[in-house]
Every structure is written in structure tokens, then in C-alpha cells.
Short mmCIF file of C-alpha atoms in Angstrom, two decimals:
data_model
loop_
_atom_site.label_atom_id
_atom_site.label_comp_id
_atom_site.label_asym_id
_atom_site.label_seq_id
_atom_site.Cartn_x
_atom_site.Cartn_y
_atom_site.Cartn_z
CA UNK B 1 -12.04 0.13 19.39
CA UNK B 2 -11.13 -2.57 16.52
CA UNK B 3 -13.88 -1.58 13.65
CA UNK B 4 -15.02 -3.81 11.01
CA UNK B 5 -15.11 -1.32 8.54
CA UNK B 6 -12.73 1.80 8.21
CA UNK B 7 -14.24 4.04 5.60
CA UNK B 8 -12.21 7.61 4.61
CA UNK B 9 -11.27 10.62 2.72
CA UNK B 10 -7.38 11.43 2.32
CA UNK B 11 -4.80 13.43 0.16
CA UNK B 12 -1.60 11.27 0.52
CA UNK B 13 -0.51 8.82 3.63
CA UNK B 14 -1.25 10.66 6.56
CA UNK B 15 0.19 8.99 9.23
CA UNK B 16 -2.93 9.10 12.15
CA UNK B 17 -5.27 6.86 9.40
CA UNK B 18 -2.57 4.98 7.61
CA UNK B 19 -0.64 4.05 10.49
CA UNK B 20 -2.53 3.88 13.74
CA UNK B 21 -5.85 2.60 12.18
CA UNK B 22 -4.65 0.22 9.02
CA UNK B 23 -1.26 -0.67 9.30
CA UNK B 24 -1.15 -1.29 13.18
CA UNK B 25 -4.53 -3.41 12.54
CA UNK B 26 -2.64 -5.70 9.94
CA UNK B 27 0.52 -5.68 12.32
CA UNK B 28 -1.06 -7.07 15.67
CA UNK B 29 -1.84 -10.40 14.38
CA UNK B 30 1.13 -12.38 14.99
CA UNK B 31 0.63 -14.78 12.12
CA UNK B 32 -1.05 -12.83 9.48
CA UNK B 33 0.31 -9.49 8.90
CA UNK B 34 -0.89 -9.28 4.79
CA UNK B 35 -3.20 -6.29 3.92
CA UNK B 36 -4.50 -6.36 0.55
CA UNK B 37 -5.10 -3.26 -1.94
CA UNK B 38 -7.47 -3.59 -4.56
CA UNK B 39 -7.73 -0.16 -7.23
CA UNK B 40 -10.27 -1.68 -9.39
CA UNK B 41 -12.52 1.58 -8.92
CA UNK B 42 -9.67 2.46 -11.38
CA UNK B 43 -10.50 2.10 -15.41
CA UNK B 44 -7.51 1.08 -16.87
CA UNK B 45 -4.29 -1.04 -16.31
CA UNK B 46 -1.77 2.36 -15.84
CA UNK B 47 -4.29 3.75 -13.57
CA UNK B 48 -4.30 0.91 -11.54
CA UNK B 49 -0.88 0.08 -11.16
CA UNK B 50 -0.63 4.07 -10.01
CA UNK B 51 -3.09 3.86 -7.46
CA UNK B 52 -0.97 1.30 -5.86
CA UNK B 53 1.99 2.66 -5.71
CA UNK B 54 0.35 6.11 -3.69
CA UNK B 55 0.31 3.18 -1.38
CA UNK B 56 3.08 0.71 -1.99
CA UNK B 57 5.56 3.19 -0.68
CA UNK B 58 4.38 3.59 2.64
CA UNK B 59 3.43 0.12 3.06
CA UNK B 60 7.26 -0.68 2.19
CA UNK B 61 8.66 0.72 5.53
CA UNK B 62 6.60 -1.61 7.32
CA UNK B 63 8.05 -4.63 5.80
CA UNK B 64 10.96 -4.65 8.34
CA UNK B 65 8.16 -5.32 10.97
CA UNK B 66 6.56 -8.03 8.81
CA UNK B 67 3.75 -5.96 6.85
CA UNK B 68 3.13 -8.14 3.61
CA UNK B 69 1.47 -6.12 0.98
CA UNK B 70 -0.34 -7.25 -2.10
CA UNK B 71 -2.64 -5.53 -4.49
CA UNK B 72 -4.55 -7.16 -7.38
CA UNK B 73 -5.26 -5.25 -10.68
CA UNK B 74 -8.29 -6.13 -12.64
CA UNK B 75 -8.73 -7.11 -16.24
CA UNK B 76 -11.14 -8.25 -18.70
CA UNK B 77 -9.28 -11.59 -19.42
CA UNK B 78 -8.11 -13.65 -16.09
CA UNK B 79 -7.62 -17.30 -15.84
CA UNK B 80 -10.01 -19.25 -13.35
CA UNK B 81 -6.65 -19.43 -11.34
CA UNK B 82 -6.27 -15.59 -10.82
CA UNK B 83 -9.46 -15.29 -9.53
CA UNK B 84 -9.38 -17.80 -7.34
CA UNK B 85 -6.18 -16.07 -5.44
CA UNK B 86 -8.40 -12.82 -5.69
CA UNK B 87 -11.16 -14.36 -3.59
CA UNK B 88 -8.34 -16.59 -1.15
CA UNK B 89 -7.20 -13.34 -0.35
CA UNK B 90 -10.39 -11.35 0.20
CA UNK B 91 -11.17 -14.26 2.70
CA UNK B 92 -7.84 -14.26 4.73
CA UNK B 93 -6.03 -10.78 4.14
CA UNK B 94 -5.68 -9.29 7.60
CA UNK B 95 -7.01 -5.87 6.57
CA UNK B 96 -8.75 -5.07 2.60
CA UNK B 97 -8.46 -1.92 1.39
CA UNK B 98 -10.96 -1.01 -1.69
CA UNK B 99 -9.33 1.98 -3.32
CA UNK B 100 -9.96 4.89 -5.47
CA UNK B 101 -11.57 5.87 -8.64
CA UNK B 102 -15.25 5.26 -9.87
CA UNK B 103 -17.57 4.02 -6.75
CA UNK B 104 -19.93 2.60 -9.98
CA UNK B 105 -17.13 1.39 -11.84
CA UNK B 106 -15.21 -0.46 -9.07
CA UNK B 107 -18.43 -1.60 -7.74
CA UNK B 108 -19.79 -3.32 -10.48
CA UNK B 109 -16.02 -5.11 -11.83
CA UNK B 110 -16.55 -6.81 -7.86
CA UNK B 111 -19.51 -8.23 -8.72
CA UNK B 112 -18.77 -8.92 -12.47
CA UNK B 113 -15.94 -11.67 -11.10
CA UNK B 114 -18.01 -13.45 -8.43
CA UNK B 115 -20.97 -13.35 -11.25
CA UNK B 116 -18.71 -14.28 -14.44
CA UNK B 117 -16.40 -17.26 -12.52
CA UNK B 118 -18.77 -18.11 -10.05
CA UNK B 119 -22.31 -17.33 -11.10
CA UNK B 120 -23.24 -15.35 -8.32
CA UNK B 121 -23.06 -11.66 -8.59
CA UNK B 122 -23.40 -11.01 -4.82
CA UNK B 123 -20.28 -13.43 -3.72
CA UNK B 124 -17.59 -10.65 -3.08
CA UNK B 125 -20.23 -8.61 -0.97
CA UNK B 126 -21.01 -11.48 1.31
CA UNK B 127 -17.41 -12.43 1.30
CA UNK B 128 -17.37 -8.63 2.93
CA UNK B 129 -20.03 -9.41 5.52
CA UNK B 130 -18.21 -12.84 6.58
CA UNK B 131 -14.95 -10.77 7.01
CA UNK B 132 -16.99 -8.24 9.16
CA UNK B 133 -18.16 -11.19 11.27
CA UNK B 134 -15.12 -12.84 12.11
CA UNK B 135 -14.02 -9.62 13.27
CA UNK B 136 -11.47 -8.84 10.43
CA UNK B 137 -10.95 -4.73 9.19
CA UNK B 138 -11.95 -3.68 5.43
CA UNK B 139 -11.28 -0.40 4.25
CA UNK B 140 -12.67 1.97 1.88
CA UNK B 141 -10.43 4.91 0.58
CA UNK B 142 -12.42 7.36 -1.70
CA UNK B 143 -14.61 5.61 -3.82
CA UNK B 144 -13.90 2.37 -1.82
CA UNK B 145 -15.61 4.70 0.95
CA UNK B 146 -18.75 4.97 -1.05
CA UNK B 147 -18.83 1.23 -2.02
CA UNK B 148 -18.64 -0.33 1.71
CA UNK B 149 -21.57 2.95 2.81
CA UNK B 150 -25.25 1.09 2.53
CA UNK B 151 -26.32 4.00 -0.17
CA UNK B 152 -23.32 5.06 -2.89
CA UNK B 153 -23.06 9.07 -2.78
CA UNK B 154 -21.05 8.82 -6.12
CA UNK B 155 -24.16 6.92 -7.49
CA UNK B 156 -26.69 9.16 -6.62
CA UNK B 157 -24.91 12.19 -7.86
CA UNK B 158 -24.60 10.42 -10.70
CA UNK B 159 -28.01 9.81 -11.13
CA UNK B 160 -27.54 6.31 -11.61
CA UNK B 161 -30.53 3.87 -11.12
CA UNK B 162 -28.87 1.70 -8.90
CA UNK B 163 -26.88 3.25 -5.92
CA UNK B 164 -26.50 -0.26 -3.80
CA UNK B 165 -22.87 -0.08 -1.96
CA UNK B 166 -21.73 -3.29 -0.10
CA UNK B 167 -22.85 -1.84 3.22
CA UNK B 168 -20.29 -2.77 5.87
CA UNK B 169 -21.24 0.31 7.28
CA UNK B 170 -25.13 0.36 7.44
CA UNK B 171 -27.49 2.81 6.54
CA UNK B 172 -24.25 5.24 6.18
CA UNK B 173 -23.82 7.80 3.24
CA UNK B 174 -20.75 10.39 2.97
CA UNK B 175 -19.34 12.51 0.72
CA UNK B 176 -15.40 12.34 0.04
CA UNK B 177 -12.65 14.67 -0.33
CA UNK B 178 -15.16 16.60 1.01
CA UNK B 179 -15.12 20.88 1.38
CA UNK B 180 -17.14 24.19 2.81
CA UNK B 181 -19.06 24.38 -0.80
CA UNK B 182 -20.89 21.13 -0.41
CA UNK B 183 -23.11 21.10 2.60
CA UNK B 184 -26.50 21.79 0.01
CA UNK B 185 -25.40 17.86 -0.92
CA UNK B 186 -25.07 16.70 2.47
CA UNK B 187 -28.51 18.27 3.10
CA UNK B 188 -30.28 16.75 0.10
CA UNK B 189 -28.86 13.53 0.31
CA UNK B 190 -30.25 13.46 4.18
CA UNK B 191 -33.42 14.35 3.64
CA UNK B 192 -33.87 11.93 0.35
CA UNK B 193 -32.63 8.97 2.92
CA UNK B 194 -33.88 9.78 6.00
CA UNK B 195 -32.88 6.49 7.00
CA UNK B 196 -28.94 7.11 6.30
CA UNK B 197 -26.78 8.67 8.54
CA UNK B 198 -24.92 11.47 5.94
CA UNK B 199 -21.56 12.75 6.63
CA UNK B 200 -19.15 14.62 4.65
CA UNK B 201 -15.50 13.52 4.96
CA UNK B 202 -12.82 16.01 4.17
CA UNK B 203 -9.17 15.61 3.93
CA UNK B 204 -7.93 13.25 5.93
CA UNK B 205 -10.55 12.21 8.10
CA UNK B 206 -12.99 8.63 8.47
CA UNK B 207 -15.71 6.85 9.98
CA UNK B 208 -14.07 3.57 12.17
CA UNK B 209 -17.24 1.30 11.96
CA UNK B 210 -18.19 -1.68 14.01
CA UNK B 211 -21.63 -3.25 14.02
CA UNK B 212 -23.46 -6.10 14.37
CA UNK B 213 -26.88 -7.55 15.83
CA UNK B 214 -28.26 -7.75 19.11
CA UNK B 215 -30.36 -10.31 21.08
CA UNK B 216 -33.25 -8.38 19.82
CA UNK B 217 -32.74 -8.80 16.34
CA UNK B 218 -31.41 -4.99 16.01
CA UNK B 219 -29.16 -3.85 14.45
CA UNK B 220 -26.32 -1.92 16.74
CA UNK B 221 -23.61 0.53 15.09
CA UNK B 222 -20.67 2.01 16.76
CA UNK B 223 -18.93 4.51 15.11
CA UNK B 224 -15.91 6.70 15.91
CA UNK B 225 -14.95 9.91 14.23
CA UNK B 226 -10.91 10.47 12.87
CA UNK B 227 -10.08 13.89 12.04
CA UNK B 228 -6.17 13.71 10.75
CA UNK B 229 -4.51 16.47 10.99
CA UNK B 230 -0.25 14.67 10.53
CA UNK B 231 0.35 15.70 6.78
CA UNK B 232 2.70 18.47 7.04
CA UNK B 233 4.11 18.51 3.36
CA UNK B 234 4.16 22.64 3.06
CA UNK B 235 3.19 23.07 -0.12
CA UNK B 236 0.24 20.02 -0.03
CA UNK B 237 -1.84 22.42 3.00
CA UNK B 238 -4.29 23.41 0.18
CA UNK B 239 -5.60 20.15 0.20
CA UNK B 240 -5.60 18.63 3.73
CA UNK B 241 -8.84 20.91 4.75
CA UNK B 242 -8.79 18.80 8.67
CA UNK B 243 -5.63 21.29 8.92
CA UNK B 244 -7.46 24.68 7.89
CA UNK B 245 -9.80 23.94 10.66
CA UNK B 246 -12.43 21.52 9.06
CA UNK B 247 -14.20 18.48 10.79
CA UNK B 248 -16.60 15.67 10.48
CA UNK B 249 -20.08 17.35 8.96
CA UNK B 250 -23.25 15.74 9.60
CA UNK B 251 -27.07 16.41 8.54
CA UNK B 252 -30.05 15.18 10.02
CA UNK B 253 -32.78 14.25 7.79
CA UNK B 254 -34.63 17.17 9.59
CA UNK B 255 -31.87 19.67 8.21
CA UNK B 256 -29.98 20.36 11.56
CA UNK B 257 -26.89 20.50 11.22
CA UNK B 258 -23.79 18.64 13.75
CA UNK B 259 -20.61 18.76 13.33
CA UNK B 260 -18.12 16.02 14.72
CA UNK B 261 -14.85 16.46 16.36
CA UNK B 262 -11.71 14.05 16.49
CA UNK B 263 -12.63 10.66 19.14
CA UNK B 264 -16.36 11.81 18.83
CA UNK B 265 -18.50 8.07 18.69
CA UNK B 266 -22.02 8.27 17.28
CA UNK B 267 -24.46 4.32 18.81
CA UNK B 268 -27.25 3.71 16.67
CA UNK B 269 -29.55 1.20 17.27
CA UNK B 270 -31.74 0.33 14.02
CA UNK B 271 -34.85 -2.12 13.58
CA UNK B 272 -34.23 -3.97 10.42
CA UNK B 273 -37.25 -2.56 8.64
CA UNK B 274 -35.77 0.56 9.32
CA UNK B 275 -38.73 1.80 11.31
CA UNK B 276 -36.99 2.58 14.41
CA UNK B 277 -33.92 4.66 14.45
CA UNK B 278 -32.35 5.32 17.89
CA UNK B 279 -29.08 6.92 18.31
CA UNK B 280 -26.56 8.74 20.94
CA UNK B 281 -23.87 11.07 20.57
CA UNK B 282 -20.78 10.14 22.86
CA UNK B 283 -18.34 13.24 22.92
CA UNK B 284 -14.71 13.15 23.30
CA UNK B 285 -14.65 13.14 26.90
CA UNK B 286 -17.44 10.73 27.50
CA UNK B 287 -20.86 12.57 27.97
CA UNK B 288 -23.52 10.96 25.80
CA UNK B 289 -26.41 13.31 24.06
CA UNK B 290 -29.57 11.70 22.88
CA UNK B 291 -28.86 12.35 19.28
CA UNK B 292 -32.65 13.34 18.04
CA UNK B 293 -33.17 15.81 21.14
CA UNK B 294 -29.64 16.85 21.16
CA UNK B 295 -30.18 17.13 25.69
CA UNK B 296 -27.96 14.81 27.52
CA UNK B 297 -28.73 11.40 28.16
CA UNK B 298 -29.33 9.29 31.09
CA UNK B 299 -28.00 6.23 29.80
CA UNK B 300 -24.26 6.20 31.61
CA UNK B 301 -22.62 4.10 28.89
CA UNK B 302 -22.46 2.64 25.79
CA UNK B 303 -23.05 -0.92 26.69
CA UNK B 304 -26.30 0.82 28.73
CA UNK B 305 -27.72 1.70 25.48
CA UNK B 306 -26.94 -1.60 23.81
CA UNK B 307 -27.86 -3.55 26.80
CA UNK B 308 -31.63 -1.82 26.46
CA UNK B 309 -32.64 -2.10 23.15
#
């Protein structure tokens, strides 16, 4: 599977997510090998410059193999010029990562430069969509998680009026950095948007995200499960909860409860009014549940299931 969007909860650089799923992704093409890290979720100019380098040095020992790595830090002051590179390179950066920090924060300084240089508030999210479209990967770390989910979880536990995220991964809400003491949230938050599929993401694990729409005007929605489990630092354990035996939670806006296991793929097929909500869960080793009955399904495939709707 090559998703679209990548979206993901980690303590350092584990090497399953950083590796296999971003820097592999920006290391296939054989002309364009850049991936792009942008910590404007991050308030001010030291905080920024430190969430890059959690990343800089691991992207550095892919550099022998051609990785090219560039970040941009935000400001209150750039030239015309600047932000003109920033948008050149959301546009042709093999992979985007949107990094960590305030999901509100980050999300509205994205907006703020399409709408302050550009006059159009919504250019960096449709910038997004295009990259989704020609098939290229953007990622969400933390709070960049929240921005590319449909509904921000970070918003709405803020209570902020406005809880819009870029939604590269549609009608998806999860919580980060997630733990055993939060499932009342995951509950709430799935029954308040029963259109959302809510998942809580603990250390290290993500959602790999492709979607798109189908002859019918649907919308379909592939999604595969990552639960990381490489980050063997001894005394870092405390924080990496995929290695104390956690995985993917999940709520249904009914209150069941499922929980999702690594190379676990959810289908969803959704009208774009939201009124119809179909969806399958293919396990690990290929049997596919009807995901509202929970029995097994007759459809034999994935591309069944797309194929009929």
C-alpha cells in the first residue's frame, strides 16, 4: 500500500514509521528524493528550530542514499520570496511532514500565509488535496496528525469553535500520544461525530491513509493500522506504550469498542452527504468482517467491496 496520508503518534524515530513508511516513500522516486518538515504547530522560533532537529538527525543518515531534507520555520515577517519557496515545496516535496505542537496554532499560521500573500485562506489545504491526488505522501506527526484528520481532536478538547483539520484523511478523528486513561474521550468524541471514525494512537503507532472517489460519486477510504514496536532505548520504555502491550483503539459511535492490531486495514465507503456509511474490517491475515455487524463478510476482497458500491 502507498497512502496519501500517513497520520501518527511517536516518542522519538522509531524505525518501523520513520523508515519503512516515510523515508523509503521519499527514497523510491528516482528523481525526487526531498521530504519536507514543517514545525509551525510550534510557537516560537527556538521551538521550531528544536522540533527539527528530533528529526534532522535521523534524516541525516539517509543522505548517503540521496534523502534531501528541508524544513521551513515560520515567522511573522517573510518576504513574498520566502513564501513562495514555502508553497514550491509543498507542491513538489516527495513526502510533507506537518509536525508537532498546537493542532490550532499550526493550523491557523497555514492558512494565515496562503490568506496574507495570496488572499485565499484555503490555498495550503487544497495544495494538500492536489498532493493527495497525484498520488504524493503527507504526513502528520502529533498535532500535524490532528490537522490532516477531517475533525481536530486538539480543537474540540479545547473547546474551540472551529475544529476544521485539512482532512486528507476523511471523516477521521484520533487522539495522540495516546494511553489506558483516555478511552471516556475516545467514547465522547464518537458519539458527538457519529460520522468520524475515532481512534486513539499511542506511542508509536499510525493510520496509513489512501482515499479517493469512485464511479459512484463515493467516497472510498483504505486504511492500514501500524503498531511500532522498534524503539528499544532502555530507559525511554515508559513512553513507547505499543511495547507494554498497547494497540490501535477504536469506538463506534454506538459505544462498542474494537481494538486494532499491527497490518489490520479498515474500507469505508462514504456518500458525500454523509448519509451512508459502509465499512469492512480486513484482519491481518485477510478475512474481512462487516464492520457494523462485526460477522464475517461475503465480499472476498477489497476491490469486491469497492467494485459494488
Amino acid at each position: 500500500m502507498f497512502p496519501t496520508a500517513f497520520i501518527y503518534s511517536s516518542h522519538n524515530r522509531s524505525e518501523e514509521i520513520h523508515r519503512w513508511w516515510i523515508v523509503e516513500r521519499a527514497l523510491r522516486d528516482p528523481n525526487n528524493k526531498s521530504v519536507l518538515y514543517l514545525p509551525m504547530s510550534m510557537g516560537s522560533q527556538d521551538s521550531q528550530e528544536y522540533s527539527w532537529g528530533t528529526f534532522r538527525w535521523y534524516f541525516d543518515f539517509f543522505r548517503k542514499w540521496g534523502l534531501e531534507p528541508r524544513n521551513f520555520y515560520y515567522n511573522d515577517h517573510l518576504a513574498q520570496k520566502d513564501v513562495d519557496l514555502f508553497f514550491d515545496w509543498v507542491i513538489n516535496s516527495q513526502v510533507v511532514i506537518l509536525g508537532g505542537g498546537s493542532s490550532i496554532l499550526g493550523r491557523n499560521r497555514y492558512m494565515s500565509l496562503g490568506e496574507r500573500y495570496y488572499g485565499d485562506a484555503g490555498l495550503f489545504e487544497r495544495l494538500l488535496h492536489q498532493r493527495q491526488d497525484r498520488g504524493l505522501l503527507t504526513v502528520g506527526f502529533s498535532a500535524g496528525a490532528d490537522q490532516l484528520c477531517s475533525t481536530m481532536m486538539g480543537a474540540v478538547e479545547a473547546d474551540s469553535h472551529d475544529s476544521h483539520g485539512f482532512g486528507l484523511a476523511h471523516n477521521i478523528m484520533c487522539t495522540l500520544h495516546h494511553d489506558w486513561g483516555r478511552d471516556a474521550s475516545l467514547k465522547q468524541s464518537a458519539a458527538y461525530f457519529p460520522q468520524n471514525a475515532v481512534f486513539g494512537l499511542p506511542n508509536d503507532s499510525g493510520l496509513a491513509v489512501d482515499q479517493g472517489f469512485l464511479d459512484s460519486g463515493n467516497i472510498w477510504q483504505i486504511i492500514e493500522f501500524v503498531v511500532d514496536s522498534t524503539w528499544d532505548i532502555a530507559n525511554e520504555q515508559f513512553h513507547i506504550k505499543t511495547r507494554q502491550g498497547m494497540n490501535i483503539d477504536h469506538f463506534y459511535n454506538d459505544g462498542r469498542k474494537w481494538t486494532f492490531n499491527h497490518g489490520d486495514k479498515m474500507v469505508r465507503v462514504m456518500s458525500q452527504d454523509d448519509q451512508f456509511q459502509g465499512a469492512w474490517i480486513v484482519l491481518s491475515n485477510g478475512q474481512i468482517i462487516d464492520y457494523w455487524s462485526q460477522n464475517y463478510s461475503l465480499y472476498p476482497s477489497i476491490e469486491a467491496i469497492l467494485a459494488s458500491h
